[in-house]
Every structure is written in structure tokens, then in C-alpha cells.
CSV table of C-alpha atoms and ligand atoms in Angstrom, one decimal:
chain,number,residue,atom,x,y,z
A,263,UNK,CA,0.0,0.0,0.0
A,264,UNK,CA,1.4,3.7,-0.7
A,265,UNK,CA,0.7,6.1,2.2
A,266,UNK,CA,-1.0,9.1,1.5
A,267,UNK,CA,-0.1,12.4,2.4
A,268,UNK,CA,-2.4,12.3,4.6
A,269,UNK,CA,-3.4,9.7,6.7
A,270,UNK,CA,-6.6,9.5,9.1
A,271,UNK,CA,-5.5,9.7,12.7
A,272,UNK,CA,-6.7,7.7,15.7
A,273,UNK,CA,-4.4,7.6,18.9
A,274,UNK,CA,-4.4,7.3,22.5
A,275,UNK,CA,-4.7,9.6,25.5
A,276,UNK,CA,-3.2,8.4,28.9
A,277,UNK,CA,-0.5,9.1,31.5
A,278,UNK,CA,2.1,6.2,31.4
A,279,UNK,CA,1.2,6.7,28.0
A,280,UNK,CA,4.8,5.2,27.3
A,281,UNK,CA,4.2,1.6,29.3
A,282,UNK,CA,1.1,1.3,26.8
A,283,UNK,CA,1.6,-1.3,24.2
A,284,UNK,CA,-1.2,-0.5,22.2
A,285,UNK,CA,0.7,1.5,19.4
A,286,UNK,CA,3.0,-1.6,18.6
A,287,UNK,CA,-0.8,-3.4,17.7
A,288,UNK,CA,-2.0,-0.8,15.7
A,289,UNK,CA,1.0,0.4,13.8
A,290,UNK,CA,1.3,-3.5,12.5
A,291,UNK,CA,-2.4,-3.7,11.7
A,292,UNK,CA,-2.7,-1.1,9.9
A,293,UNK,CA,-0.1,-2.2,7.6
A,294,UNK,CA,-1.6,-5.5,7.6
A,295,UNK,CA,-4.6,-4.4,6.6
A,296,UNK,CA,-3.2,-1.9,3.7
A,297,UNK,CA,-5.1,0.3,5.7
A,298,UNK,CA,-3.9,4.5,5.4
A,299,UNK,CA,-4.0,5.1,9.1
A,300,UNK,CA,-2.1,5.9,12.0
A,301,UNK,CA,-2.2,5.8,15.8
A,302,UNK,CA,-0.9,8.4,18.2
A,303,UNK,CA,0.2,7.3,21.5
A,304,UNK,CA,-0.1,11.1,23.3
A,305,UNK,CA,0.7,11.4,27.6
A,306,UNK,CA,-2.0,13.7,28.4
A,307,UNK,CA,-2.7,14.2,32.4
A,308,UNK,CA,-6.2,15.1,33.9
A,309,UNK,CA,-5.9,18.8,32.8
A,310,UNK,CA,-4.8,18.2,29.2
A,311,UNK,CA,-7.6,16.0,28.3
A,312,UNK,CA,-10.5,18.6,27.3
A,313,UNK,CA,-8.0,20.4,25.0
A,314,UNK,CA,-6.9,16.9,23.7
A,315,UNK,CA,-10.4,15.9,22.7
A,316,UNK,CA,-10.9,19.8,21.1
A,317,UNK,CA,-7.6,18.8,19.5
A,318,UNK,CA,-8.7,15.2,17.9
A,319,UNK,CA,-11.5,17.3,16.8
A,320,UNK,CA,-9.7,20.3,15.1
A,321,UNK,CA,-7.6,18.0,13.5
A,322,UNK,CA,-9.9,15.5,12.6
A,323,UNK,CA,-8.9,12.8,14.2
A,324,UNK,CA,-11.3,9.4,13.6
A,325,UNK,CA,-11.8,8.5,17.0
A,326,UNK,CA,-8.8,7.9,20.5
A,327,UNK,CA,-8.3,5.0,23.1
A,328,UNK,CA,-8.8,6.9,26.8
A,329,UNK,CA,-7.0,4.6,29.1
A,330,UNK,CA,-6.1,5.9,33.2
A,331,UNK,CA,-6.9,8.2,34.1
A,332,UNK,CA,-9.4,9.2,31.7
A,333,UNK,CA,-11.5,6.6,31.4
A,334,UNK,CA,-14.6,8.3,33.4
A,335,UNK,CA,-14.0,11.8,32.9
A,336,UNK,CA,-13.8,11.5,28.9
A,337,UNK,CA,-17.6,11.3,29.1
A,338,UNK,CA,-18.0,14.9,29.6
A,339,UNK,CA,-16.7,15.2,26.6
A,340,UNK,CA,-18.8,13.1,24.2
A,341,UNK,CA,-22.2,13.2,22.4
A,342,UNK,CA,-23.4,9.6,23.2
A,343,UNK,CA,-22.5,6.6,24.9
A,344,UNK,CA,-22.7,3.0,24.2
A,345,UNK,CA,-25.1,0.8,26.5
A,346,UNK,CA,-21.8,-0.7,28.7
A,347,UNK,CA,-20.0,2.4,28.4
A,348,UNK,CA,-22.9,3.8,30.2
A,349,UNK,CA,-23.4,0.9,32.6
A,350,UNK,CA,-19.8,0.8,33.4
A,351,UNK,CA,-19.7,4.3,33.3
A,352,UNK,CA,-16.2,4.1,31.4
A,353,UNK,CA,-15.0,4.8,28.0
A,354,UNK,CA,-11.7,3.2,26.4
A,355,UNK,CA,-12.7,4.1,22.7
A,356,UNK,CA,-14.5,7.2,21.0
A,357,UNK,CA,-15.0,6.9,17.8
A,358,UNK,CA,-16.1,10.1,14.9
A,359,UNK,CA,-19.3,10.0,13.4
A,360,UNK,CA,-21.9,11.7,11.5
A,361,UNK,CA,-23.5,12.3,15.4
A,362,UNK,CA,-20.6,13.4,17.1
A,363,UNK,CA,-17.9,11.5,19.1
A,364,UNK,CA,-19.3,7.8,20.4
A,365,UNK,CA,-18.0,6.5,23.5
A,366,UNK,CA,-17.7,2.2,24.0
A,367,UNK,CA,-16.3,0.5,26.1
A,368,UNK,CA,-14.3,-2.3,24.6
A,369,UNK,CA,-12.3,-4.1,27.5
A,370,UNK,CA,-15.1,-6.3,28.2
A,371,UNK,CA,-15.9,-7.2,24.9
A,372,UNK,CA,-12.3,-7.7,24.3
A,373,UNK,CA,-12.2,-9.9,27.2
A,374,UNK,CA,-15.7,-12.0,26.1
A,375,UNK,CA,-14.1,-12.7,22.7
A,376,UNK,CA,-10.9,-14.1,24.8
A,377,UNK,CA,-12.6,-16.4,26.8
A,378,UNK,CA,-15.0,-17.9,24.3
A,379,UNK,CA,-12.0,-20.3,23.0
A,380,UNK,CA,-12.6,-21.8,26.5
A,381,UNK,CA,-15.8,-21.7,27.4
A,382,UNK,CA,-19.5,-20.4,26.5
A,383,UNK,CA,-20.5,-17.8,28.9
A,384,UNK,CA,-24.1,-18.3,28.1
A,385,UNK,CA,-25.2,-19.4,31.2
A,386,UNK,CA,-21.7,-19.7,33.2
A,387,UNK,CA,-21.0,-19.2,37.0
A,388,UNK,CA,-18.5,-17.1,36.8
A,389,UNK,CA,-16.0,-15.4,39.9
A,390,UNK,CA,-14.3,-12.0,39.0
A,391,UNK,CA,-11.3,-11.0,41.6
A,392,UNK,CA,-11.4,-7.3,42.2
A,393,UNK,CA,-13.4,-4.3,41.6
A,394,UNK,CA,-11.9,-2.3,39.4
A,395,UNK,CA,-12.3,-1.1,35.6
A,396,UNK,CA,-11.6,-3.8,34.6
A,397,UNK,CA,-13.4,-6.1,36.8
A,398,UNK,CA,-16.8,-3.8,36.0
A,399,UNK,CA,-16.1,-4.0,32.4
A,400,UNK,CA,-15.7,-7.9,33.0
A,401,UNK,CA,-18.7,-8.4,34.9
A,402,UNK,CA,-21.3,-6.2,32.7
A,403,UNK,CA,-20.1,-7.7,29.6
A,404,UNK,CA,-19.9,-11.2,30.6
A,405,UNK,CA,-23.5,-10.7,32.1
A,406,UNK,CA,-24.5,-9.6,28.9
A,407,UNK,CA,-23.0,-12.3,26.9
A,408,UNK,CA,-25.5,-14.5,29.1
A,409,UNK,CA,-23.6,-15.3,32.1
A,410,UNK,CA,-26.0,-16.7,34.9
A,411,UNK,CA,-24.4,-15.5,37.8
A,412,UNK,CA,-21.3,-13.5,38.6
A,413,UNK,CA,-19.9,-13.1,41.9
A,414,UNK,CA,-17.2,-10.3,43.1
A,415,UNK,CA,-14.2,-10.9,45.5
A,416,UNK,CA,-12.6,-7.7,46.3
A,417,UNK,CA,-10.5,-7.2,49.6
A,418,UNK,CA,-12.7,-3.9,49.7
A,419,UNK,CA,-16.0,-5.6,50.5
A,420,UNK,CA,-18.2,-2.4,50.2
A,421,UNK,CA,-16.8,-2.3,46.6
A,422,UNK,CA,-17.5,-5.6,45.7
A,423,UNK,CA,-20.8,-4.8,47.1
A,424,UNK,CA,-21.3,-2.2,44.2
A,425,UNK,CA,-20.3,-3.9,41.5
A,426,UNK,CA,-23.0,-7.2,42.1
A,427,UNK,CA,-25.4,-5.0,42.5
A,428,UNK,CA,-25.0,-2.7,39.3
A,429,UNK,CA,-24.4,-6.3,37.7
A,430,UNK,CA,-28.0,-7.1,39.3
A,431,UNK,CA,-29.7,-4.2,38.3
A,432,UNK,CA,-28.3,-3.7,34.8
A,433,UNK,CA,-28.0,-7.0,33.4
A,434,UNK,CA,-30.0,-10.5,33.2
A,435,UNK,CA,-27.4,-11.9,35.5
A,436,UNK,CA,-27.5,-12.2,39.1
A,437,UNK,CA,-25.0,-10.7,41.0
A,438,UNK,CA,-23.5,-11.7,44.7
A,439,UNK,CA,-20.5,-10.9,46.5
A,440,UNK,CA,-18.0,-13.6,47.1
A,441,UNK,CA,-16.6,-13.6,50.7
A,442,UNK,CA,-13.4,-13.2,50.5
A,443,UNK,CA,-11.5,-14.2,53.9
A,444,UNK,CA,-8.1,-16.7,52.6
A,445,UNK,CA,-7.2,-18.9,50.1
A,446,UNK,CA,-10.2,-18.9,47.4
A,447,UNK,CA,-11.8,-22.3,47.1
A,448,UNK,CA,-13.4,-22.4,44.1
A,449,UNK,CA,-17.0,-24.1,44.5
A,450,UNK,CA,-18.8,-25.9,42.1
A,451,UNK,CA,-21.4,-23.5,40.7
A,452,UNK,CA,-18.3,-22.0,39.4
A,453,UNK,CA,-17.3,-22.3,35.9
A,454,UNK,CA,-15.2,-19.4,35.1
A,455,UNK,CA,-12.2,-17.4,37.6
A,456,UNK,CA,-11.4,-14.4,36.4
A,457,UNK,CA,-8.4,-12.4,38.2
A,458,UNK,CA,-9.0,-8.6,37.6
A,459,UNK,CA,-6.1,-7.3,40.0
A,460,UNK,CA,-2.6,-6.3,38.9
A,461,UNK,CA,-1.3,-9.1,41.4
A,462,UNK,CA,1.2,-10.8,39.3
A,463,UNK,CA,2.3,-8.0,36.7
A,464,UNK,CA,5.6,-7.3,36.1
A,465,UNK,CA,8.1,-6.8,38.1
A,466,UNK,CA,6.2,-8.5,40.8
A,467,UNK,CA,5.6,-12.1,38.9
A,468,UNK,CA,6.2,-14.0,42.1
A,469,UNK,CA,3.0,-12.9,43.0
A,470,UNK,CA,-0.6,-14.3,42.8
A,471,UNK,CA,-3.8,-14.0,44.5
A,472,UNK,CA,-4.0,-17.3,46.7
A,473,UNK,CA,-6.6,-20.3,46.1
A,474,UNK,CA,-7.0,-23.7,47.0
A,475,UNK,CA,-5.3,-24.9,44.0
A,476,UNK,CA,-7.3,-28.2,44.5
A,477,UNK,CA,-10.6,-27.1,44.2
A,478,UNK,CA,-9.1,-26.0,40.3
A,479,UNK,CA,-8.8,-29.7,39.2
A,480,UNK,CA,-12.3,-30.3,37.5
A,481,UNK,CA,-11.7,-28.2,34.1
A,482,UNK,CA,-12.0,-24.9,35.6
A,483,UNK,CA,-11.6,-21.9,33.1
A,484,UNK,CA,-9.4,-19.2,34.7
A,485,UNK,CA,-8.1,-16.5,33.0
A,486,UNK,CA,-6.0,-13.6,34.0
A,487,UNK,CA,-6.0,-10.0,33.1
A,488,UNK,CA,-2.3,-9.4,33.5
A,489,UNK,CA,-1.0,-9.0,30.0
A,490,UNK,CA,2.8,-8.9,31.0
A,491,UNK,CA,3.6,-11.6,31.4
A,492,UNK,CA,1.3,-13.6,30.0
A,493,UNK,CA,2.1,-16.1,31.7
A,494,UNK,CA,1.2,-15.4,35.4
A,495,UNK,CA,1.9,-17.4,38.9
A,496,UNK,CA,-1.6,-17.9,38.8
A,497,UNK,CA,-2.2,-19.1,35.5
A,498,UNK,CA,1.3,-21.6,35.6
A,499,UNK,CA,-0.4,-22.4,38.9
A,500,UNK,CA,-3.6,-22.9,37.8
A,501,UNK,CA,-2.8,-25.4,35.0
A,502,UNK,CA,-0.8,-27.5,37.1
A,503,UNK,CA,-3.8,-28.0,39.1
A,504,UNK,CA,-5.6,-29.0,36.4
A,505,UNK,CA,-7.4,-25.7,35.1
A,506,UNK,CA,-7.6,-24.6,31.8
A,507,UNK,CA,-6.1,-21.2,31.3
A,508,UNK,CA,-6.7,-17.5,29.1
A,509,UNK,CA,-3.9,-15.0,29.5
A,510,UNK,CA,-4.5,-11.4,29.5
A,511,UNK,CA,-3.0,-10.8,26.1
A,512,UNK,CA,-6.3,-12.1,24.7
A,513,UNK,CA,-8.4,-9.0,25.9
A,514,UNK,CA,-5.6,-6.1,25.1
A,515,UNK,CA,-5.7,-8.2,21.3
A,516,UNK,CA,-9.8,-8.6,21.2
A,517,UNK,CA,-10.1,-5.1,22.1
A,518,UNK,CA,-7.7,-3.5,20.4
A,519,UNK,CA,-9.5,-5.8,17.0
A,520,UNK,CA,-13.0,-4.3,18.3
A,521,UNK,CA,-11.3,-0.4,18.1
A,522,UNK,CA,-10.0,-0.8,14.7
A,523,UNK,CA,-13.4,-2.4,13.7
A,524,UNK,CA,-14.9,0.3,15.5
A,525,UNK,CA,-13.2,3.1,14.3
A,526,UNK,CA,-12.4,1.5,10.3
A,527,UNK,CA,-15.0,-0.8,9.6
A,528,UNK,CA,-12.3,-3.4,9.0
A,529,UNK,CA,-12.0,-7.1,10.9
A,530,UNK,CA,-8.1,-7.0,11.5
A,531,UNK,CA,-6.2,-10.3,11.8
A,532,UNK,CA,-6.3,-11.2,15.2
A,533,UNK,CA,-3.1,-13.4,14.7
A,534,UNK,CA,-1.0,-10.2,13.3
A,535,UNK,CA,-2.3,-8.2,16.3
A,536,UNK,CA,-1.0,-11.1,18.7
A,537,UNK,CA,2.2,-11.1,17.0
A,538,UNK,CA,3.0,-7.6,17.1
A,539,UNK,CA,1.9,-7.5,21.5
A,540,UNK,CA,4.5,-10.7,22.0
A,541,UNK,CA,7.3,-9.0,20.1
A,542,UNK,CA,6.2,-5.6,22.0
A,543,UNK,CA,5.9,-7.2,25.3
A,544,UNK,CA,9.0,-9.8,25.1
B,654,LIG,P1,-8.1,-0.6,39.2
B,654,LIG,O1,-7.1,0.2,40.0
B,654,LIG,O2,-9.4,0.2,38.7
B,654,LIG,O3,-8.7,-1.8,40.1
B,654,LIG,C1,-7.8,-2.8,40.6
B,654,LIG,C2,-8.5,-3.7,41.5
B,654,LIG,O4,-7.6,-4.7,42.0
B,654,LIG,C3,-9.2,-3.1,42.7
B,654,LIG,O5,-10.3,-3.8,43.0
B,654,LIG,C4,-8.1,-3.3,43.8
B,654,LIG,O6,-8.6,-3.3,45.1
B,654,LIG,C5,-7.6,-4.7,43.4
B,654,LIG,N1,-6.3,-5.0,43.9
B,654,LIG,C6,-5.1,-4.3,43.6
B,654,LIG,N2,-4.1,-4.9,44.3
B,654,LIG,C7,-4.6,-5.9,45.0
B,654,LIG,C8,-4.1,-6.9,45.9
B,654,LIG,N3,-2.8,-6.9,46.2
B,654,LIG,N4,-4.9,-7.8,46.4
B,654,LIG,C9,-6.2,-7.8,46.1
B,654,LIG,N5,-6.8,-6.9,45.3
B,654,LIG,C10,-6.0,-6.0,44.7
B,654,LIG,O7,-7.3,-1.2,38.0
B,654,LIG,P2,-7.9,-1.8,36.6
B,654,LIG,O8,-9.2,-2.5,36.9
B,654,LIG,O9,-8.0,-0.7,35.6
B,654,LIG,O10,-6.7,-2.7,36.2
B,654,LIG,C11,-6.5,-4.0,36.8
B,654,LIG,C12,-5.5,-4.8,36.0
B,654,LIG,O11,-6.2,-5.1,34.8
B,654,LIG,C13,-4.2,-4.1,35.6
B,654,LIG,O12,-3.2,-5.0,35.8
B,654,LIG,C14,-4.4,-3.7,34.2
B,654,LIG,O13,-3.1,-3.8,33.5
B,654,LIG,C15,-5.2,-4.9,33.7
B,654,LIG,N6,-6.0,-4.6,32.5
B,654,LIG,C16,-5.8,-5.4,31.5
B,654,LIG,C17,-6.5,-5.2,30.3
B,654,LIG,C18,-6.3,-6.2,29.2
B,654,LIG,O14,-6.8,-5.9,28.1
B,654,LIG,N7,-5.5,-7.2,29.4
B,654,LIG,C19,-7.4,-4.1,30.2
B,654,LIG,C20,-7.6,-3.3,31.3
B,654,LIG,C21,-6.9,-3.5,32.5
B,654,LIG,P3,-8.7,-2.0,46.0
B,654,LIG,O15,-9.8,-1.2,45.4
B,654,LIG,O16,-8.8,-2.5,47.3
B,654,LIG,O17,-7.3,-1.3,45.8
């Protein structure tokens, strides 16, 4: 493909913008695809990101990623919100259109799309660990994708308290908080573990959140949303015991597919996205 001149823009506001892997994803897309685009990986604290968003819209930018600490506040600044977006009450990907900027929220999706290799979430008992972004963006979506029930551990019990009931009140699932007091046995009703901490990113890898690794042995899905590295303690852990095992790379890759969708109207190669996040991340 010969670049334009001029290509259309999409990029990324965030602090840490430089940890972000994302640009490594898009860049080799996009020239898998043949696709004239490019993707701006921009630091832009709390006070930059109004003028950021009048900036992507003086220049004509197709649509940004919002990633911490922007996630909530970028709302103010857009036209309409997707139904998750507004259940979650985040937005990781605006997109340009006829009706203004459109805010989604993709990390849930991204994560839905990563766990269907192992299992069918229509009708799954499913545990999320924490009760974060993530873990809200976890919990809707999988709720919508038909999970039965889903069940919060956070070490913050009032917070865990929030997120089963918004999962409760805003999807067909019901929600329930998991009491958390030691090692996590898993019980039965159980299909699906999901680990929505940080516990076990780099540098601290030695690190997991504890369960009774035996109560993993019947075919348990469990899946991580540490992307670095992707193999965590707790998924190494996990399989020993017998568990079958999603690493977090899956979600940053499903997502990341789900913006370029959004944003192009293409359905990027999933397997050159994966590529380009192991030689980024390795
Ligand atoms: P948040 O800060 O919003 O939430 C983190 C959650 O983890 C909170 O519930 C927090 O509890 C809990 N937590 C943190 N440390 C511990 C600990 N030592 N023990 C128990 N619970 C703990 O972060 P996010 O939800 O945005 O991100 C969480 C992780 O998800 C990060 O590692 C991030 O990189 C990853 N992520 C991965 C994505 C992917 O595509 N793979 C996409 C988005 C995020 P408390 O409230 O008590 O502090």
C-alpha cells in the first residue's frame, strides 16, 4: 500500500502513555490491513484531556483510546454513549461519526471474545477478583454475553458490594459478593475465575492472588488479566492444578480488534495483532 499524504489519525490519550503497548498493535495492523491510518500514542494528564479531545476534533482525528486516568471523565466530553459504556460508566474508545464523538467500552468485549475459545459464557458461573475497571467491564459484559451469575471478591468488601449489585440491576445476570477471607476455594457452581487485579504484573511475577489450587482440578476456566507476562503465577499455577487457562494478552488483542473495527469498519487479523503485543511485550 502507498501512504498518503495524509493519513486519518486515531491515537491514544493516557499518563504512562509510554508503558502502553497498544501503538505496537495498531502500527502492524494497519499495515496488515493496507489500511492508510495511523495511531498516536499522546501522555495527556487530567488537565490536558479537554484540550486533547478539542484537539482530535480540530484535526480531525477518527476517533482515540482513553485509558487511566481518563477513562470516566472522557464522558463529559462526548455526544453519546454505548449501553456498557454507560453501565460501566467508562469509556476506552471514542469513535467520529456523523452524530458526534461515540463513546464504548471495549475491554469487556475484548475480554468475552478471549474467553469464548474456552468456554461459553451463556449461562456460566463465573468469579471475578477485584473491583476495578476492569473487573466492571468484565462483569457487565460477561453478564450480557449471558452469564448466569457473577460473583465479586474484592478485599474492599463495600466495593465488591457495588459492582454485584450494578451487575444485578443492569444485566439479566444475578450478582453476589464472594466472601473473601483466605485462600479462594473455588466451588462448584463456578465455571469461570477471572483475576481482575494487577497481582502478578511485572516486576512483581512471584506474586498471585491465593486459592485452594485443589478445588481448580475439575476443568475450571481461569483467565488472568495481566497482559505482562502472560504467563502469570496464577495461570502456571492454575494449569498444574488441572485448570484450563486465558492469559490477558487475549483482551488487550480482542479489544484493540474491536477499536480498529470500530473506528475503520475493517476485521483486522487477530493473529498479526497477537504477533506484534508478544514481540512488543517480550
Ligand atoms: P483498578 O485500580 O481500577 O482496580 C484494581 C482492582 O484490583 C481493585 O479492586 C483493587 O482493590 C484490586 N487490587 C489491587 N491490588 C490488590 C491486591 N494486592 N490484592 C487484592 N486486590 C487488589 O485497576 P484496573 O481494573 O484498571 O486494572 C486492573 C488490571 O487489569 C491491571 O493489571 C491492568 O493492567 C489490567 N488490565 C488489562 C487489560 C487487558 O486488556 N488485558 C485491560 C484493562 C486492564 P482496591 O480497590 O482495594 O485497591
Amino acid at each position: 500500500m502507498k501512504r498518503s499524504f495524509l493519513p486519518e489519525i486515531v491515537g491514544s490519550f493516557s499518563t504512562g502513555a509510554a508503558a502502553n503497548p497498544t501503538v505496537a498493535m495498531m502500527a502492524a495492523s494497519f499495515a496488515h490491513e493496507q489500511l492508510d491510518w495511523i495511531y498516536v500514542n499522546c501522555e495527556v494528564d487530567v488537565d490536558g484531556l479537554g484540550p486533547a479531545v478539542e484537539g482530535a476534533q480540530a484535526m480531525g482525528w477518527r476517533g482515540f483510546n482513553c485509558s487511566i486516568p481518563h477513562k470516566r471523565r472522557v464522558i463529559e466530553y462526548v455526544d453519546s454513549i454505548s449501553d456498557t459504556a454507560r453501565i460501566c460508566q467508562a469509556v476506552n474508545c471514542v469513535v467520529r461519526t456523523s452524530d458526534g464523538w461515540v463513546g464504548h467500552n471495549t475491554d469487556g468485549v475484548g475480554f468475552v471474545d478471549s474467553v469464548r475459545s474456552a468456554i461459553d459464557p451463556d449461562g456460566a458461573g463465573v468469579l471475578v477478583v477485584g473491583a476495578g475497571g476492569a473487573a466492571h467491564a468484565i462483569a457487565v459484559e460477561i453478564a450480557r454475553a449471558g452469564a448466569a451469575r457473577v460473583e465479586v471478591a474484592a478485599r474492599d468488601r463495600r466495593r465488591a458490594e457495588q459492582l454485584a449489585e450494578l451487575v444485578d440491576a443492569a444485566t439479566s445476570a444475578s450478582g453476589g459478593v464472594f466472601a473473601w477471607d483466605g485462600p479462594i476455594s473455588v466451588p462448584a457452581r463456578v465455571d469461570l475465575v477471572v483475576n481482575a487485579t494487577p497481582v502478578g504484573m511485572t516486576p512483581k511475577t512471584d506474586e498471585m492472588i491465593e486459592f485452594d489450587f485443589d478445588s481448580m482440578s475439575r476443568g475450571l476456566v481461569v483467565a488472568d488479566v495481566v497482559p505482562n507476562p502472560a504467563t502469570t503465577m496464577l495461570l502456571r499455577t492454575a494449569e498444574q492444578a488441572g485448570a484450563r487457562t486465558i492469559d490477558g494478552r487475549g483482551m488487550l488483542v480482542n479489544q484493540a480488534a474491536e477499536n480498529i473495527r470500530l473506528w475503520t469498519g475493517a476485521e483486522p487479523d487477530r493473529t498479526a495483532l497477537r504477533s506484534a503485543l508478544d514481540a512488543a511485550l517480550e
